[in-house]
XYZ file of C-alpha atoms in Angstrom:
600
model
C 193.073 74.126 -49.629
C 191.901 77.245 -51.190
C 193.030 80.716 -49.453
C 191.576 83.788 -49.890
C 193.627 86.187 -52.277
C 192.499 89.049 -50.752
C 194.846 88.731 -47.839
C 197.801 88.209 -49.664
C 199.373 92.369 -50.683
C 198.536 93.327 -46.802
C 200.563 89.884 -45.928
C 203.649 91.097 -48.333
C 204.427 94.283 -46.871
C 203.055 93.392 -42.760
C 205.056 93.331 -39.874
C 206.948 89.658 -39.041
C 204.472 89.651 -35.866
C 201.582 89.574 -38.139
C 202.624 87.150 -40.684
C 203.185 84.475 -37.912
C 199.551 84.641 -37.298
C 198.630 84.458 -40.866
C 201.010 82.103 -42.405
C 198.885 78.870 -43.140
C 199.063 76.363 -40.487
C 197.762 72.694 -40.618
C 197.160 70.293 -37.383
C 198.834 66.686 -37.534
C 196.350 64.779 -39.682
C 194.277 61.974 -38.091
C 192.900 59.284 -40.287
C 190.669 55.871 -40.866
C 191.392 52.970 -39.283
C 190.387 50.974 -41.938
C 190.644 53.486 -44.557
C 194.636 55.073 -43.680
C 194.485 57.065 -47.263
C 191.579 59.316 -45.791
C 192.664 61.516 -43.505
C 191.283 65.375 -41.781
C 193.267 68.309 -40.320
C 192.449 71.940 -39.197
C 193.835 74.651 -41.150
C 193.502 78.415 -41.041
C 194.306 78.740 -45.131
C 191.501 80.591 -45.586
C 191.854 82.642 -42.523
C 189.626 81.001 -39.995
C 190.577 77.229 -38.384
C 188.671 75.085 -39.764
C 188.335 70.857 -40.884
C 189.667 69.664 -43.750
C 189.244 66.305 -45.559
C 192.379 64.623 -47.485
C 192.412 62.005 -49.623
C 196.137 60.742 -50.193
C 195.737 57.974 -53.012
C 194.724 61.340 -55.295
C 196.258 63.656 -52.928
C 192.600 65.620 -53.215
C 192.213 68.182 -50.476
C 188.626 69.771 -49.492
C 187.326 72.179 -46.697
C 184.570 70.402 -44.672
C 183.387 73.064 -42.519
C 182.857 77.290 -43.580
C 181.444 78.479 -40.226
C 182.143 82.279 -38.863
C 184.314 81.586 -35.781
C 185.646 78.535 -37.385
C 185.109 74.728 -35.903
C 188.324 72.326 -34.805
C 186.449 69.325 -33.352
C 186.035 66.204 -35.669
C 186.589 62.553 -36.346
C 186.722 60.359 -39.083
C 184.296 56.969 -39.072
C 186.362 54.021 -38.911
C 185.707 53.155 -42.961
C 186.619 56.925 -44.027
C 183.058 57.153 -45.401
C 182.072 60.082 -43.032
C 183.350 63.136 -40.892
C 181.641 63.716 -37.290
C 181.813 67.487 -36.705
C 180.847 69.153 -33.826
C 178.236 71.887 -34.140
C 177.905 75.166 -31.458
C 176.986 78.850 -31.337
C 179.440 80.937 -32.358
C 182.012 79.169 -29.805
C 179.670 78.650 -27.180
C 180.582 74.620 -27.008
C 177.196 73.844 -26.696
C 175.626 72.464 -29.766
C 175.658 69.054 -31.212
C 177.267 66.390 -33.620
C 176.770 66.307 -37.507
C 178.099 63.837 -39.668
C 179.882 64.892 -43.795
C 180.367 62.236 -45.843
C 183.735 62.332 -46.867
C 184.197 63.228 -50.782
C 181.575 66.229 -49.692
C 177.178 66.773 -49.538
C 175.160 68.396 -47.549
C 175.398 68.033 -43.577
C 172.600 66.082 -41.223
C 172.364 65.203 -37.551
C 174.834 63.017 -36.446
C 172.988 62.018 -33.703
C 169.300 62.513 -33.875
C 167.600 61.892 -30.516
C 170.058 63.463 -27.945
C 170.118 66.925 -26.992
C 172.799 69.767 -27.313
C 174.840 69.247 -24.724
C 178.430 70.061 -24.009
C 180.994 66.863 -25.587
C 182.412 64.654 -23.570
C 183.782 62.751 -25.878
C 182.960 60.490 -28.767
C 183.922 56.866 -29.868
C 183.162 55.354 -33.453
C 182.035 51.560 -34.199
C 182.874 49.606 -37.637
C 179.361 48.875 -37.619
C 178.095 51.858 -37.745
C 177.691 52.419 -33.607
C 177.897 55.703 -32.124
C 179.104 56.241 -28.038
C 178.240 59.582 -27.793
C 179.030 61.636 -24.174
C 177.622 64.497 -23.391
C 177.567 67.300 -20.370
C 174.775 69.588 -18.938
C 173.682 71.991 -15.839
C 170.334 69.828 -15.937
C 171.751 66.338 -15.767
C 175.233 66.794 -15.235
C 177.275 64.122 -17.353
C 175.513 61.158 -19.830
C 176.627 58.389 -22.246
C 174.253 57.811 -25.382
C 174.848 54.476 -27.537
C 173.438 55.357 -31.087
C 173.352 52.132 -32.886
C 173.147 52.228 -36.910
C 169.668 53.230 -37.976
C 168.837 53.113 -34.434
C 167.425 55.651 -31.288
C 169.933 56.478 -28.927
C 170.014 54.779 -25.279
C 171.377 56.660 -21.869
C 173.675 53.850 -20.488
C 175.429 55.822 -18.055
C 174.063 58.991 -15.957
C 176.143 60.658 -12.795
C 176.177 64.101 -11.609
C 179.745 64.190 -11.613
C 181.886 64.586 -14.599
C 182.632 61.480 -17.029
C 183.425 60.901 -20.736
C 183.454 58.417 -23.128
C 187.305 56.843 -23.067
C 187.169 54.454 -26.160
C 185.415 51.770 -27.889
C 186.789 48.710 -28.462
C 187.981 47.527 -32.093
C 185.425 44.965 -31.975
C 182.531 47.430 -31.026
C 181.647 45.444 -27.740
C 183.047 47.167 -24.766
C 183.224 51.172 -23.965
C 185.903 52.811 -21.239
C 184.495 55.532 -19.090
C 186.417 57.872 -17.377
C 184.731 58.984 -14.525
C 185.345 61.084 -11.478
C 182.466 60.020 -9.258
C 183.877 59.473 -6.472
C 183.671 63.288 -6.260
C 187.272 64.232 -7.367
C 187.947 66.184 -10.892
C 191.103 65.968 -10.820
C 192.052 62.758 -11.045
C 189.331 59.920 -12.785
C 188.442 56.798 -12.348
C 187.723 54.078 -15.084
C 185.169 51.727 -15.584
C 185.354 49.523 -18.711
C 181.194 48.702 -19.851
C 179.101 46.527 -22.640
C 177.099 48.622 -24.590
C 173.823 48.119 -22.889
C 175.949 49.337 -19.708
C 176.522 46.545 -17.745
C 179.970 46.463 -15.961
C 182.714 44.788 -17.385
C 185.869 46.093 -15.396
C 186.915 49.261 -13.300
C 190.154 50.417 -12.219
C 189.941 53.650 -9.365
C 193.476 54.031 -7.968
C 191.636 56.959 -6.113
C 189.960 54.148 -3.232
C 186.832 56.048 -3.938
C 188.121 59.520 -3.545
C 191.010 58.686 -0.786
C 194.034 58.883 -2.820
C 194.530 61.722 -5.289
C 196.126 59.236 -7.939
C 194.608 59.471 -11.244
C 194.006 57.459 -14.745
C 193.280 58.868 -18.416
C 192.114 56.029 -21.663
C 194.661 55.995 -24.484
C 193.388 53.512 -26.060
C 191.711 49.379 -26.643
C 194.553 47.614 -28.459
C 193.343 47.832 -32.488
C 193.161 44.259 -32.615
C 189.432 42.012 -32.757
C 188.734 40.134 -30.054
C 191.886 41.666 -27.959
C 190.666 43.112 -24.495
C 193.562 44.899 -23.830
C 193.302 48.618 -22.559
C 196.278 51.248 -22.701
C 195.884 53.586 -19.372
C 197.743 56.206 -17.881
C 198.782 56.378 -14.697
C 200.643 58.202 -12.102
C 201.478 56.052 -9.407
C 204.797 56.509 -9.473
C 204.597 60.419 -9.230
C 204.134 60.738 -13.313
C 202.242 60.916 -15.886
C 203.574 56.925 -17.171
C 201.236 53.430 -19.125
C 200.433 50.228 -18.032
C 198.462 48.203 -20.343
C 195.058 46.646 -18.714
C 193.672 43.359 -19.640
C 189.678 44.230 -18.830
C 188.989 40.581 -19.415
C 191.214 38.880 -16.691
C 192.383 41.676 -15.086
C 195.847 41.485 -15.550
C 198.441 44.328 -15.377
C 201.254 44.614 -17.395
C 203.661 47.082 -16.430
C 205.546 48.689 -19.061
C 208.371 49.941 -16.217
C 209.403 52.804 -18.741
C 212.775 54.142 -17.048
C 212.097 57.534 -18.634
C 212.197 61.466 -16.643
C 209.232 63.488 -16.665
C 206.091 62.711 -18.102
C 205.205 59.302 -20.475
C 202.398 58.882 -22.385
C 201.239 56.525 -24.971
C 199.252 54.498 -28.092
C 199.506 51.924 -30.361
C 200.425 50.604 -33.607
C 198.111 49.900 -35.426
C 199.269 46.208 -35.688
C 199.412 46.589 -31.699
C 202.787 44.712 -32.070
C 204.348 47.800 -30.316
C 203.677 51.509 -28.612
C 204.412 54.926 -29.687
C 205.366 56.317 -26.819
C 205.523 60.273 -26.572
C 208.148 62.226 -23.573
C 207.731 64.663 -22.116
C 211.055 66.361 -19.651
C 211.027 70.550 -19.137
C 209.483 71.732 -21.739
C 210.484 69.213 -24.520
C 208.953 66.296 -25.461
C 210.599 62.800 -27.858
C 209.620 60.062 -29.280
C 210.379 56.187 -28.712
C 208.776 53.000 -29.639
C 208.559 50.647 -27.444
C 208.356 46.816 -28.682
C 206.651 44.454 -26.808
C 207.859 41.185 -28.158
C 211.821 42.464 -26.982
C 210.010 44.572 -24.125
C 212.605 47.505 -25.561
C 212.214 51.089 -26.338
C 213.673 52.255 -29.661
C 214.202 56.290 -29.873
C 212.327 57.366 -32.979
C 215.254 60.488 -33.759
C 213.223 63.712 -33.787
C 214.517 67.830 -34.096
C 215.474 69.292 -30.248
C 212.139 71.279 -29.251
C 208.166 69.982 -29.084
C 206.378 67.303 -30.615
C 202.696 68.722 -30.091
C 201.000 65.683 -31.862
C 202.628 61.714 -32.763
C 200.358 58.582 -34.821
C 201.955 55.317 -36.103
C 200.940 54.638 -40.149
C 200.433 51.443 -41.005
C 202.991 51.170 -42.691
C 205.307 51.678 -39.470
C 206.175 55.386 -40.216
C 205.643 57.654 -37.241
C 204.064 61.415 -38.913
C 204.285 63.977 -35.777
C 203.566 68.235 -35.703
C 206.901 69.649 -34.767
C 207.998 72.813 -33.617
C 210.046 75.049 -31.577
C 209.997 78.506 -30.168
C 212.501 79.565 -32.965
C 211.109 77.923 -35.519
C 207.032 77.114 -36.394
C 205.580 73.888 -37.039
C 205.994 71.529 -39.328
C 204.305 67.712 -40.081
C 207.572 65.365 -40.239
C 207.538 62.065 -40.724
C 209.717 59.222 -39.696
C 210.748 58.330 -43.610
C 211.677 62.012 -44.030
C 209.114 63.816 -45.846
C 206.908 66.974 -45.016
C 203.671 65.270 -44.940
C 201.654 68.205 -45.062
C 202.672 71.458 -46.463
C 200.259 74.249 -46.631
C 200.023 76.562 -50.103
C 201.094 80.099 -48.920
C 203.945 82.128 -47.593
C 205.944 80.294 -44.506
C 205.731 81.687 -40.924
C 208.874 83.710 -40.040
C 210.662 82.182 -37.572
C 211.352 83.868 -33.639
C 214.587 83.800 -31.077
C 215.287 80.469 -29.277
C 214.239 80.316 -25.454
C 216.809 79.718 -22.988
C 215.836 77.925 -19.734
C 215.976 79.142 -16.335
C 215.805 77.742 -12.983
C 214.514 79.471 -9.952
C 214.415 78.069 -6.478
C 210.776 79.289 -5.255
C 208.436 78.267 -1.991
C 207.823 75.175 -3.075
C 211.033 73.710 -5.441
C 212.428 74.477 -8.000
C 210.675 76.682 -10.894
C 211.128 76.029 -14.944
C 210.891 79.224 -16.811
C 211.695 79.915 -20.493
C 212.823 82.660 -21.565
C 213.059 84.929 -24.887
C 215.214 87.890 -25.122
C 214.945 90.510 -27.567
C 217.626 92.272 -29.456
C 219.873 94.753 -27.539
C 221.225 94.852 -23.958
C 218.867 95.121 -20.656
C 217.126 95.521 -18.572
C 214.185 94.981 -21.113
C 210.298 95.785 -20.281
C 209.005 92.390 -19.813
C 206.206 90.280 -20.288
C 205.176 87.811 -17.744
C 203.298 85.630 -20.674
C 201.366 82.995 -17.619
C 199.756 80.150 -19.407
C 196.349 78.067 -18.783
C 195.483 75.369 -17.726
C 196.299 75.131 -15.175
C 196.734 71.771 -16.109
C 199.150 72.236 -18.662
C 202.794 74.085 -19.926
C 204.569 76.211 -21.287
C 206.905 74.427 -23.754
C 209.524 75.260 -26.373
C 207.063 75.384 -28.940
C 206.656 77.469 -31.541
C 203.723 80.448 -30.533
C 203.246 83.903 -32.348
C 201.825 85.770 -29.350
C 205.020 85.683 -27.393
C 206.889 86.255 -30.741
C 205.041 89.271 -31.368
C 206.091 91.028 -27.575
C 209.831 89.794 -28.805
C 209.829 91.735 -31.703
C 208.495 94.920 -30.348
C 211.575 94.918 -27.703
C 209.978 93.042 -24.856
C 211.513 89.926 -22.810
C 209.550 86.819 -22.360
C 209.211 85.064 -19.316
C 207.034 82.423 -19.076
C 206.371 79.864 -15.691
C 205.576 76.675 -15.270
C 204.663 77.618 -11.768
C 203.028 75.177 -9.427
C 200.035 73.361 -10.839
C 201.148 73.042 -13.795
C 201.723 69.785 -15.605
C 205.249 68.024 -17.037
C 206.696 68.082 -13.672
C 205.641 65.594 -11.423
C 202.215 64.659 -9.757
C 202.919 66.389 -6.606
C 203.895 69.873 -8.573
C 200.889 69.862 -10.438
C 198.553 68.937 -7.341
C 200.217 71.762 -5.003
C 197.375 74.630 -5.868
C 194.384 72.752 -4.276
C 192.995 75.229 -1.741
C 195.368 78.143 -1.598
C 194.247 78.512 -5.295
C 195.595 81.428 -7.638
C 198.025 82.370 -4.665
C 200.056 79.038 -5.098
C 200.825 79.781 -8.387
C 201.247 83.980 -7.721
C 204.298 82.577 -4.788
C 206.689 81.376 -7.644
C 205.865 83.720 -10.365
C 206.929 86.494 -8.065
C 209.776 84.454 -7.089
C 210.672 84.256 -11.403
C 209.765 87.982 -11.056
C 212.748 88.650 -8.330
C 214.937 86.533 -10.368
C 214.232 88.602 -13.739
C 214.664 91.679 -11.896
C 218.115 90.980 -9.842
C 219.889 88.887 -13.312
C 219.413 92.799 -14.776
C 216.554 90.963 -17.807
C 214.202 93.046 -16.894
C 213.323 96.706 -16.068
C 211.602 96.627 -12.618
C 209.716 100.013 -13.672
C 208.144 98.061 -16.693
C 206.821 94.774 -15.603
C 203.614 93.301 -18.021
C 201.642 90.726 -16.074
C 199.746 89.243 -18.754
C 197.511 85.738 -19.682
C 194.790 83.976 -21.453
C 192.210 82.253 -19.093
C 193.596 80.628 -16.350
C 196.815 83.149 -16.981
C 193.816 85.974 -17.787
C 192.992 84.334 -14.095
C 196.303 85.157 -12.531
C 196.782 88.116 -13.984
C 194.085 89.946 -12.499
C 194.642 88.199 -8.953
C 198.114 89.142 -9.209
C 197.278 92.299 -10.186
C 195.310 92.734 -6.964
C 197.527 90.539 -4.111
C 201.080 91.950 -5.750
C 199.937 95.594 -6.874
C 203.320 97.397 -6.651
C 205.046 94.547 -9.013
C 203.238 94.909 -12.188
C 203.179 98.571 -14.407
C 200.418 96.658 -17.008
C 198.351 93.947 -16.542
C 196.712 92.332 -19.751
C 194.381 89.845 -19.104
C 192.122 87.390 -21.774
C 189.086 85.922 -21.013
C 190.004 85.743 -17.416
C 188.317 84.753 -14.068
C 187.740 87.832 -12.660
C 184.684 86.790 -10.342
C 185.340 83.591 -9.127
C 181.761 82.973 -7.113
C 179.681 84.540 -10.086
C 181.926 82.435 -12.777
C 180.802 78.951 -10.540
C 177.582 79.573 -11.102
C 177.477 80.436 -14.760
C 179.661 78.261 -16.176
C 179.630 74.942 -18.062
C 179.160 72.278 -15.450
C 183.043 69.984 -16.264
C 184.388 73.240 -14.456
C 182.429 73.200 -11.856
C 183.124 69.898 -10.503
C 187.029 70.663 -10.919
C 186.056 74.017 -9.027
C 184.829 71.702 -5.864
C 187.680 69.912 -6.347
C 190.142 72.624 -6.556
C 188.481 74.299 -3.745
C 187.494 71.765 -1.587
C 183.347 72.478 -2.288
C 181.108 75.596 -3.323
C 180.896 78.788 -2.765
C 178.606 78.066 -0.259
C 180.496 75.127 1.238
C 183.741 77.431 1.122
C 183.225 80.924 1.197
C 186.274 81.663 2.410
C 188.700 80.276 -0.353
C 186.348 81.241 -3.008
C 186.942 85.047 -1.147
C 190.766 84.076 -1.031
C 191.526 83.409 -4.460
C 188.881 86.067 -6.057
C 190.403 88.766 -8.466
C 187.269 90.724 -7.265
C 188.206 90.636 -3.716
C 191.759 92.628 -4.589
C 189.902 94.536 -7.469
C 190.336 97.965 -4.936
C 194.206 97.288 -4.580
C 195.104 97.683 -8.422
C 197.366 100.497 -9.536
C 198.160 99.193 -12.583
C 196.190 99.873 -15.857
C 194.399 96.794 -17.258
C 193.322 95.530 -20.404
C 190.879 93.096 -20.169
C 189.323 90.993 -23.490
C 186.286 88.547 -22.918
C 184.365 86.470 -25.385
C 180.501 87.553 -24.896
C 179.321 83.510 -26.100
C 182.376 81.989 -23.413
C 181.282 79.119 -21.133
C 184.306 78.606 -19.571
C 185.044 82.572 -18.418
C 181.463 83.555 -18.505
C 181.248 87.468 -19.766
C 179.408 88.671 -16.608
C 181.814 87.897 -14.036
C 183.915 90.034 -15.908
C 181.432 93.369 -16.411
C 181.273 92.528 -12.463
C 184.685 93.313 -11.723
C 185.015 96.334 -14.555
C 182.483 97.576 -12.642
C 184.494 98.170 -9.424
C 187.678 99.076 -11.323
C 185.352 101.814 -13.529
C 183.491 102.771 -9.514
C 186.660 104.177 -8.557
C 188.129 105.711 -11.860
C 191.016 102.854 -12.067
C 192.531 103.377 -15.936
C 191.182 100.113 -17.451
C 190.319 99.170 -21.626
C 188.192 96.300 -21.982
C 187.050 94.375 -25.431
C 184.231 92.412 -25.757
C 184.233 90.026 -29.329
C 181.539 87.468 -30.517
C 183.394 84.234 -29.426
C 183.870 82.079 -26.841
C 186.688 81.400 -24.890
C 189.314 82.709 -27.467
C 188.682 83.536 -31.678
C 189.503 80.959 -34.136
C 189.424 83.635 -36.492
C 193.192 84.990 -37.969
C 192.465 88.240 -38.348
C 190.399 88.850 -35.157
C 193.382 87.219 -33.285
C 195.903 90.021 -34.523
C 193.495 92.620 -34.374
C 193.673 91.717 -29.923
C 197.209 90.744 -29.829
C 197.457 94.908 -31.804
C 195.338 95.936 -29.048
C 197.180 94.633 -26.188
C 200.596 95.853 -28.036
C 198.947 99.219 -28.213
C 198.461 99.039 -24.514
C 201.028 98.333 -22.953
C 203.289 100.623 -25.094
C 201.196 104.113 -23.929
C 201.080 102.526 -20.603
C 204.762 101.740 -20.132
C 206.867 103.595 -23.197
């Protein structure tokens, strides 16, 4: 990798919070199934997140993509000879797949004949066959099979969201995740041949009657093996089963661990690598089919955000904690990929807090600055909503801590990691459910002496930005400042302008379209409550954002302006967030400055 030297003098004198953003990082390297010494990873070494090829035999690393707004979506062909990467326009997520030789060379259209679209899964076969999932407002979800040297053939089309899950090792079967039953939060599975004819189906929703989802975790990595690893929710949490799509036999692995369990195959198909997530932390296990037992894979306490089993039996994983920056480790004891340059300064660890709320116990993660409280406190609300905050390294919250703020992160109802009922609880009272939980944790933070009630900041990005704006309007006396990044601000306009897959999700969450259930969209839209907002509001928004489009943000800002409410807006030329390090630093600096001016 190369690193831009013009940043180094500035880095040396920069504050720690900026150094955390600028420190070179790498993702967990992916590797080619039939050429495991060829890997692909993402790094910010040049100041923008881009794809890199790594030849482990020679140690050579090469930057694959170089675009002003960065690139993170890439896949190696099984033989390791080519890299597919997704080309959009300035972060709008709408585009086509490109292909480049592993050793370097010109890019070419990887899937000629397939029109630009939002990506919805990609699977590459050993003979050169590609299975390409697409989503557009006009066509809904489509899947094309592109034979080597041939023209694409559409084998699937539906208005509801669907995508490519995996292609079998021998290239004869395709696993499709779909929501034809109309529930975008709970997928069903269909396995088809290359011509689109159905081989097997698995639908835990029973046609939409039950809220039970399935996910494709991968076909067994052995020719002729028709076993598909599937994630299910039948016992109230995510866990794996093995489904033989030829016989219909399902093998329950009976992994008795609290929290969610995911898995992937070891390369020879004899075992599974288990990722166990529980109460904002994660760990690894090996499930041995012959002995039907779990064997611990030792990792430090914290979060494993990605793991893969190598052909030699070792496991590589990306690990971090709130206090310690991420590193790619191996069970062999070595650091797998160590980028050049200064390392990120550490931060303070999180402490766990459990608060009784209206829907059950709420888990929150707290970071405290030096000194005695009560502190000015930032409630940093995660996006998703189907995600959760973890004990992992995050430069944004660490920046607030460096400036003397306590940081509280709430895994509200709607978050993953605490069981299916917790995740599904927000339906139809979207936004309001989450804010009830945030309010309960806010009350604890004040009563415990952690937080100064006059200096509370509500902040978040994406869904967290949405909850920030909604919270400022529905809880106007609770917050001193609001900081919302790429938010939903006007739910009705957002629905009509957003990408098709998110329309499906909104119909599921709210029970229909804005025309079908207008009262629910009104109740859940920040625009409804904008005239009640008392706190100064800072909003940042991407001009090319397909998830939280710019016009609905402008509608909200116009209402603030009309009544002279204190606010500032920062618009930038990218999509749903930026992959450019200096741009991200600029945004955080603006957020910190806004809070300082209105709180201190």
